[in-house]
Coordinates of C-alpha atoms in Angstrom, one line a residue:
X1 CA 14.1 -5.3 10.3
X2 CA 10.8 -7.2 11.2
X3 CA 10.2 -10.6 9.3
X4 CA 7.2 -13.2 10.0
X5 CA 8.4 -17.1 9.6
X6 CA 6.0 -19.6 9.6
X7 CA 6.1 -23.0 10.0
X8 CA 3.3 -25.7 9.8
X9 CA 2.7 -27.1 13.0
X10 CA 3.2 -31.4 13.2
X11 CA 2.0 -31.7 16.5
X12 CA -0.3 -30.7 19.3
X13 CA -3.2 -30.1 17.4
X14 CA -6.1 -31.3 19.7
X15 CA -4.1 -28.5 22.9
X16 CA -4.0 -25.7 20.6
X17 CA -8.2 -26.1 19.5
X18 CA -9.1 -26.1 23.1
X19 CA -6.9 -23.5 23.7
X20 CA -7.7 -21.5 20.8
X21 CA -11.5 -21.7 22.5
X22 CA -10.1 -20.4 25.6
X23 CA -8.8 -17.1 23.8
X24 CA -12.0 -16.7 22.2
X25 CA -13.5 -16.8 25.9
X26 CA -11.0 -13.9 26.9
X27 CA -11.9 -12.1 23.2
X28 CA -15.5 -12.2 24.1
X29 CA -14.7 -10.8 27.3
X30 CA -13.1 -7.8 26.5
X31 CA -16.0 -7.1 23.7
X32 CA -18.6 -7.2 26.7
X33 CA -16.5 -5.2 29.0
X34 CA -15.9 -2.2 26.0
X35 CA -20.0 -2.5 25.7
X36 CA -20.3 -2.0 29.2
X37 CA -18.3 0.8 29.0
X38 CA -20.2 2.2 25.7
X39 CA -23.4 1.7 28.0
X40 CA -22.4 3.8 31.0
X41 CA -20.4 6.1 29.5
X42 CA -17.2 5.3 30.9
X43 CA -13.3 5.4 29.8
X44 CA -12.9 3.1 27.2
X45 CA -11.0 0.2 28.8
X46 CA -6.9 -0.1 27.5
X47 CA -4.8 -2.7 26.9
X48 CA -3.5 -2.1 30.3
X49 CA -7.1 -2.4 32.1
X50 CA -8.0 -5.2 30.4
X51 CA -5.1 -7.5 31.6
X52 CA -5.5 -6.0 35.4
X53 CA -9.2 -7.9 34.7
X54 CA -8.3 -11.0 33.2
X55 CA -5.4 -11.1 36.0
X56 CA -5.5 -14.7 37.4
X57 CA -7.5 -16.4 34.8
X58 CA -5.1 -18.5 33.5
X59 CA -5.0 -21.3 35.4
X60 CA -9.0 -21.4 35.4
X61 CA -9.1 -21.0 31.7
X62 CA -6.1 -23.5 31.3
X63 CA -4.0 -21.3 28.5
X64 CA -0.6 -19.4 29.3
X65 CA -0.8 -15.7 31.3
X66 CA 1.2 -14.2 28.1
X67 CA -1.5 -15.7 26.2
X68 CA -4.1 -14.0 27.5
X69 CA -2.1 -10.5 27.9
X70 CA -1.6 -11.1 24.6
X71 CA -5.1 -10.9 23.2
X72 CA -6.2 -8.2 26.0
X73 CA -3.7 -5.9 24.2
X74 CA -4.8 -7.1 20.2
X75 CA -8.7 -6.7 21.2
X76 CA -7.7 -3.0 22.1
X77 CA -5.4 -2.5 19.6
X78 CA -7.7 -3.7 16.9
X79 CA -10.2 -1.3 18.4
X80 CA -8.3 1.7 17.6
X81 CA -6.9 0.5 14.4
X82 CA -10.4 -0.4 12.7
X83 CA -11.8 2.4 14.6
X84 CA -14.9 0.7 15.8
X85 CA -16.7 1.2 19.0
X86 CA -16.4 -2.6 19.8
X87 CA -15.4 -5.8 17.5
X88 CA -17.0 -9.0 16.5
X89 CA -17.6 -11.7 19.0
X90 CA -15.4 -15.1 18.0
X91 CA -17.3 -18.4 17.9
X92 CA -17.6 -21.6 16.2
X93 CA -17.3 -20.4 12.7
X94 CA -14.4 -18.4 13.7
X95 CA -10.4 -19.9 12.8
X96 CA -8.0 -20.9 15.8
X97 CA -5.9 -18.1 17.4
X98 CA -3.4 -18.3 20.2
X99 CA -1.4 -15.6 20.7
X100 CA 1.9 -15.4 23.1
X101 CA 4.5 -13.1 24.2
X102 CA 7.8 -13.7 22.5
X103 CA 9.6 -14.0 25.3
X104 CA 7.7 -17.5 26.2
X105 CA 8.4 -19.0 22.6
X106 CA 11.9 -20.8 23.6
X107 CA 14.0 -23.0 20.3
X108 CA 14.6 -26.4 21.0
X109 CA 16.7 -28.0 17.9
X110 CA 13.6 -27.6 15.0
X111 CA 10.9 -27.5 17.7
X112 CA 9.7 -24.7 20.1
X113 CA 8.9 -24.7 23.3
X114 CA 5.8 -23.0 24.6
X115 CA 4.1 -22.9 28.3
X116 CA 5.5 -26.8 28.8
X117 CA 4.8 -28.0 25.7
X118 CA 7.3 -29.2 22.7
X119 CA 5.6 -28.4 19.4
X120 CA 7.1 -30.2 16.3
X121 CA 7.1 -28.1 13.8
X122 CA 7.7 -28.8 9.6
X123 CA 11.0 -27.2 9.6
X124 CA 10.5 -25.4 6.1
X125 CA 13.5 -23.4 6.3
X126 CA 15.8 -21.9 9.3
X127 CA 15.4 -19.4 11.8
X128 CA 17.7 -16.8 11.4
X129 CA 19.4 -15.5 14.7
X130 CA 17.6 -12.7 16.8
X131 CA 15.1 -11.7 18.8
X132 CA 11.7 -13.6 18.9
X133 CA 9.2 -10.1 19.3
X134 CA 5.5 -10.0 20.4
X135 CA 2.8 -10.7 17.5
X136 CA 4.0 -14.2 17.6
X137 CA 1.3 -16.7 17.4
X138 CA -0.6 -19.9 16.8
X139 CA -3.0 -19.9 13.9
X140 CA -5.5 -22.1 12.0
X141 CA -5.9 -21.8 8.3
X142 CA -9.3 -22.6 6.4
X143 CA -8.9 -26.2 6.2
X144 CA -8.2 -26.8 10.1
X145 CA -4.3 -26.7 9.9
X146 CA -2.0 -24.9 12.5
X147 CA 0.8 -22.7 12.0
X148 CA 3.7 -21.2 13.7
X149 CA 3.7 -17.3 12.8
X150 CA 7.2 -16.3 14.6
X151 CA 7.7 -12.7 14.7
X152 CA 11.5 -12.0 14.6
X153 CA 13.6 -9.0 14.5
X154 CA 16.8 -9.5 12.4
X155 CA 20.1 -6.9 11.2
X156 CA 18.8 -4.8 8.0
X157 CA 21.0 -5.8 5.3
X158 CA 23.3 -2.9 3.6
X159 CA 21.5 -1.0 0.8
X160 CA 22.8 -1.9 -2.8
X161 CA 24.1 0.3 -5.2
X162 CA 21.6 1.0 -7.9
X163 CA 23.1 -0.7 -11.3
X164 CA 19.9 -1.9 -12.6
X165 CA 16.5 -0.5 -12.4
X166 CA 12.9 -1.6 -13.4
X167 CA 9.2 -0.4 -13.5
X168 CA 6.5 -2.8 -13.6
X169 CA 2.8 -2.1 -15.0
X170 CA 0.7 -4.3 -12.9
X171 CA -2.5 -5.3 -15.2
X172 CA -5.0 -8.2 -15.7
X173 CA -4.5 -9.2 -19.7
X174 CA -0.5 -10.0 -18.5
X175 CA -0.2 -9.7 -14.4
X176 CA 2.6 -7.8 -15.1
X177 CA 4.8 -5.8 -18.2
X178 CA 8.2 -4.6 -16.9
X179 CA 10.0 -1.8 -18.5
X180 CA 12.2 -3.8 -20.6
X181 CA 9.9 -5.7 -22.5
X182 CA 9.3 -8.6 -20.4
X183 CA 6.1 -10.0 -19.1
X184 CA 4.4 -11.4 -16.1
X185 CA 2.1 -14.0 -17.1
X186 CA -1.3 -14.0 -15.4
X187 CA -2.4 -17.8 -14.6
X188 CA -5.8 -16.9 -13.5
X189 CA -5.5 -19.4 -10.6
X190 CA -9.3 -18.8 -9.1
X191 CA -10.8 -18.6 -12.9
X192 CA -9.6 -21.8 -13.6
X193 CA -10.6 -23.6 -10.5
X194 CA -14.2 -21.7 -11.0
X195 CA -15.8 -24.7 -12.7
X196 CA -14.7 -27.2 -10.7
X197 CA -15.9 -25.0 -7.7
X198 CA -19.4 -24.5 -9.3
X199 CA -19.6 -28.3 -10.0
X200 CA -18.7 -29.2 -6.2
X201 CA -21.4 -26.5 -5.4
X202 CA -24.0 -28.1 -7.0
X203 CA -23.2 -31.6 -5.7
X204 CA -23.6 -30.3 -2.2
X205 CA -19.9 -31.1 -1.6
X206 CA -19.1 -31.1 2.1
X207 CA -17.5 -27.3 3.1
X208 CA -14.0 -29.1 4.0
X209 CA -13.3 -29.9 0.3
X210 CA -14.8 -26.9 -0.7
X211 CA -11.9 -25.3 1.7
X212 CA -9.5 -27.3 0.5
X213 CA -9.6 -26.2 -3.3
X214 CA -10.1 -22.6 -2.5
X215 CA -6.5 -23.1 0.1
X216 CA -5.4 -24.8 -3.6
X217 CA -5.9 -21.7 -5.2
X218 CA -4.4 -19.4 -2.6
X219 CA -1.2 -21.4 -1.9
X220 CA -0.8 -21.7 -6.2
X221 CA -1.1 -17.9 -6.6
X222 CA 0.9 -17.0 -3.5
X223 CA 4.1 -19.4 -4.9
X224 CA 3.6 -17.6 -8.3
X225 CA 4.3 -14.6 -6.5
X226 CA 6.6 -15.0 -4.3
X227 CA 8.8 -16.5 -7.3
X228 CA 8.3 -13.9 -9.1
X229 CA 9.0 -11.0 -6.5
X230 CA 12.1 -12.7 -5.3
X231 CA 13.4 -13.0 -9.2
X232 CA 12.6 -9.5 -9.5
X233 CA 14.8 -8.2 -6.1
X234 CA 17.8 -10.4 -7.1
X235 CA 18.0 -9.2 -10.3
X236 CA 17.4 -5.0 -10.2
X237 CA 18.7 -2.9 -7.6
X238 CA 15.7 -0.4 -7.8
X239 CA 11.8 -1.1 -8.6
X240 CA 9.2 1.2 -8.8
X241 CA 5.8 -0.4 -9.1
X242 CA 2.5 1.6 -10.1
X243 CA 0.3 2.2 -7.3
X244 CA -2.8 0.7 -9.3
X245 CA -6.0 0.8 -7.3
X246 CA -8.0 -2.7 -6.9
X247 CA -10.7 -1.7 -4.6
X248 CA -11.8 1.1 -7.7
X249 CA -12.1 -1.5 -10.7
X250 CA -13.8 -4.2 -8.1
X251 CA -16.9 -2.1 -8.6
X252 CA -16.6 -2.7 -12.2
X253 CA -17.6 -6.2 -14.1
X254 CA -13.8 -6.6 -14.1
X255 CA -14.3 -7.6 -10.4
X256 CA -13.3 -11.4 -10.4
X257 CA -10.1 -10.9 -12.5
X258 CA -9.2 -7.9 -10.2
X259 CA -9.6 -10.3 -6.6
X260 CA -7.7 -13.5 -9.1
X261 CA -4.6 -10.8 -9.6
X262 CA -4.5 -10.2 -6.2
X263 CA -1.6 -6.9 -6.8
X264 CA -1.7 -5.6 -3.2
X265 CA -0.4 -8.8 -2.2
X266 CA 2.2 -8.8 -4.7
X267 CA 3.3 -5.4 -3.7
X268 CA 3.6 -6.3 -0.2
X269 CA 5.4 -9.5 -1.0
X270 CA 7.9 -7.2 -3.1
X271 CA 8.1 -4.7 -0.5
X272 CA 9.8 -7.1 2.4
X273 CA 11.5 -8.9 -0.1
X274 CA 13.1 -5.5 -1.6
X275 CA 14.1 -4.6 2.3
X276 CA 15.0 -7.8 2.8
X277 CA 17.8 -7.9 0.2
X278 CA 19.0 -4.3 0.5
X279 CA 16.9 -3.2 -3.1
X280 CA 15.6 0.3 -3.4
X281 CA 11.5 -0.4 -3.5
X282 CA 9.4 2.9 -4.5
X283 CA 5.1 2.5 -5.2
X284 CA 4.5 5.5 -7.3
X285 CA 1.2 7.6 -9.0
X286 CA 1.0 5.5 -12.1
X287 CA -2.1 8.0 -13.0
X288 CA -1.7 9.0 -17.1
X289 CA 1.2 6.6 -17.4
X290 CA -0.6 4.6 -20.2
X291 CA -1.2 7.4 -22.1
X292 CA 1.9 10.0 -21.7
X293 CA 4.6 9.3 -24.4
X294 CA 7.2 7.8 -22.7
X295 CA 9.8 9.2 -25.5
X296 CA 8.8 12.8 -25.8
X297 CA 6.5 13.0 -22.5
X298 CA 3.4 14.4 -24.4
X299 CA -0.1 13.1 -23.4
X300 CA -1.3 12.0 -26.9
X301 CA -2.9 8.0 -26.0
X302 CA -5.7 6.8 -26.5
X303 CA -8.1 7.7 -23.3
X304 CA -11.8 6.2 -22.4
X305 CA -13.2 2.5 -21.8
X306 CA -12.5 2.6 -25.8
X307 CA -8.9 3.1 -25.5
X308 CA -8.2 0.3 -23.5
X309 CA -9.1 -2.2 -26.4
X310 CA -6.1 -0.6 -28.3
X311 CA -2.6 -2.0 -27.0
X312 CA -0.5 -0.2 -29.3
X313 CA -0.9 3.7 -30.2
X314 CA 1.2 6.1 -31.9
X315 CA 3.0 9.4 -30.5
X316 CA 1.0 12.2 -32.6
X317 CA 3.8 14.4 -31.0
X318 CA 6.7 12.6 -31.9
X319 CA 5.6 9.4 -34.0
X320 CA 6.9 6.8 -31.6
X321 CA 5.2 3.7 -31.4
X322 CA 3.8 2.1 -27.8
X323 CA 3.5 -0.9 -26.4
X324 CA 0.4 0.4 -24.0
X325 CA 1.9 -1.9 -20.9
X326 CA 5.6 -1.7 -22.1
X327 CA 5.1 2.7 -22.3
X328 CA 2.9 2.5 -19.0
X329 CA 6.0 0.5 -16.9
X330 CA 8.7 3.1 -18.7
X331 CA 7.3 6.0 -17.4
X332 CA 6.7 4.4 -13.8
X333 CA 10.5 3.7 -14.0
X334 CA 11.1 7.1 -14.7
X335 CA 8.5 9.5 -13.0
X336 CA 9.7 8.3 -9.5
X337 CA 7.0 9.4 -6.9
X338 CA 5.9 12.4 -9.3
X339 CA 2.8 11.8 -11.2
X340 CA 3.4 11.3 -15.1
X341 CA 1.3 14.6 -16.0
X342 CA 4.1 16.9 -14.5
X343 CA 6.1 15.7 -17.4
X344 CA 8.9 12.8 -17.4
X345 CA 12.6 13.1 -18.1
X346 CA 14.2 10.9 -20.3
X347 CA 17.4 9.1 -18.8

């Protein structure tokens, strides 16, 4: 199992900017070789060609030889991944990177050891035991900070027997309903720094505070939801989540709340956390779970933009009263990866 740990970096600062420019240098290199390439119609250059290039810059450019392997092989791979004849330059405006091999990252007590240098670290939490693998790296946030980002491969824990099970309704009125009643409170973090934001706007504040509230923001909602996924994975031994789409209602007026909630992070933070501690994690079809009876299985809720305003409806099959969010995360528990319109077993 792969896990990312990353640790605030206490030291070291002013090497890693001007080495962080020094990648950029190599980035903007490989860019100008691919569009030389595009231009004469030639192979597209690999990975593998671009470090035979870059072979004995490192001393000129004053950054480590992994280093730079490092980003020859990410420029390429980005390439392919985003599918894109060539990539963005990286400039000025552009946050600190420094890749390295994980094989050059060496533990020293709660520092780490990289190309000569000891880099103190805010020892958070522990390194587990294990191998340190390549995807490691140095990297600047918003406001100017550095961080440790150590890639490390550790045993998969045993799977745990499924006693308890749970579906959650992701949603923007609560974040979250669960099938047993219980809800997920939606804080609105960036809604409630809006106004403060707007006033700073308009008194011309300078872009670092500006930074600094938005990284406010980010590091609130993140340790809402990393509390709440890792509550969630001690306590059930399976959860299914609904595979609700946010880039479809961000084209809607219900944009801001959709970016605020933020549920693709939350799945992915559920996800390694589910692996992580042995829990069975399933994302399933959640389409027609809000209106499919969750007691006799009959589609008989209330459908349309007008149907979302009601958040309790009655069976016409069956008479059963809903909870809208409550029926919805009952029949994501129970349809597995089918979708709710081929019909739902009870338990």
């Amino acid at each position: 199992m792969i896990l990312v740990y990353r640790y605030r970096v206490r030291s070291l600062n002013g090497l890693l900017n001007r080495q962080s420019r020094a990648v950029n240098f190599v980035w903007n290199f490989c860019n100008d070789t691919q569009k030389h390439a595009l231009k004469w119609n030639k192979k597209w250059p690999s990975g593998f060609d671009l470090n035979v290039l870059t072979t004995g810059s490192s001393k000129e450019l004053g950054i480590h030889s992994g280093t730079i392997n490092a980003t020859c092989e990410q420029y390429a791979k980005s390439r392919s991944q985003h599918r894109r004849p060539y990539l963005r330059y990286r400039g000025k405006r552009s946050l600190g990177w420094v890749p390295l091999k994980g094989r050059d990252l060496k533990r020293e007590g709660t520092a780490f050891r990289f190309a000569g240098n000891t880099f103190r670290v805010f020892y958070s939490r522990p390194l587990p035991e294990g191998k340190i693998k390549d995807g490691t790296s140095f990297a600047q946030d918003a406001r100017g900070n550095w961080f440790l980002n150590i890639v490390i491969e550790v045993p998969e824990p045993p799977a745990r027997p499924v006693r308890r099970a749970i579906g959650i309704d992701l949603g923007l009125k609560d974040f979250g309903k669960l099938s047993n009643g219980e809800t997920l409170p939606n804080d609105r973090y960036g809604q409630r720094a809006a106004e403060k934001l707007a006033k700073m706007q308009r008194a011309r504040k300078h872009r670092r505070h500006l930074a600094k509230l938005h990284a406010k923001v980010a590091y609130a909602r993140a340790d809402f939801q990393h509390k709440a996924a890792l509550d969630l994975v001690r306590r059930f031994d399976l959860i299914r989540v609904g595979n609700v789409s946010a880039s479809k209602l961000a084209r809607t007026k219900m944009a801001k709340s959709v970016y605020d909630a933020s549920w693709s992070s939350f799945r992915d933070k559920l996800r390694y956390k589910a692996i992580a501690h042995g829990v069975l994690f399933e994302e399933v079809n959640e389409a027609f779970s809000s209106v499919t009876c969750s007691a006799c299985g009959t589609r008989s809720g209330p459908t349309g933009l007008k149907g979302l305003r009601m958040r309790e409806w009655q069976c016409g099959a069956c008479g059963y009263v809903h909870d809208r969010d409550v029926n919805a995360a009952l029949n994501i528990l129970r349809c597995g990866r089918a979708s709710p319109v081929v019909g739902i077993h009870r338990l």
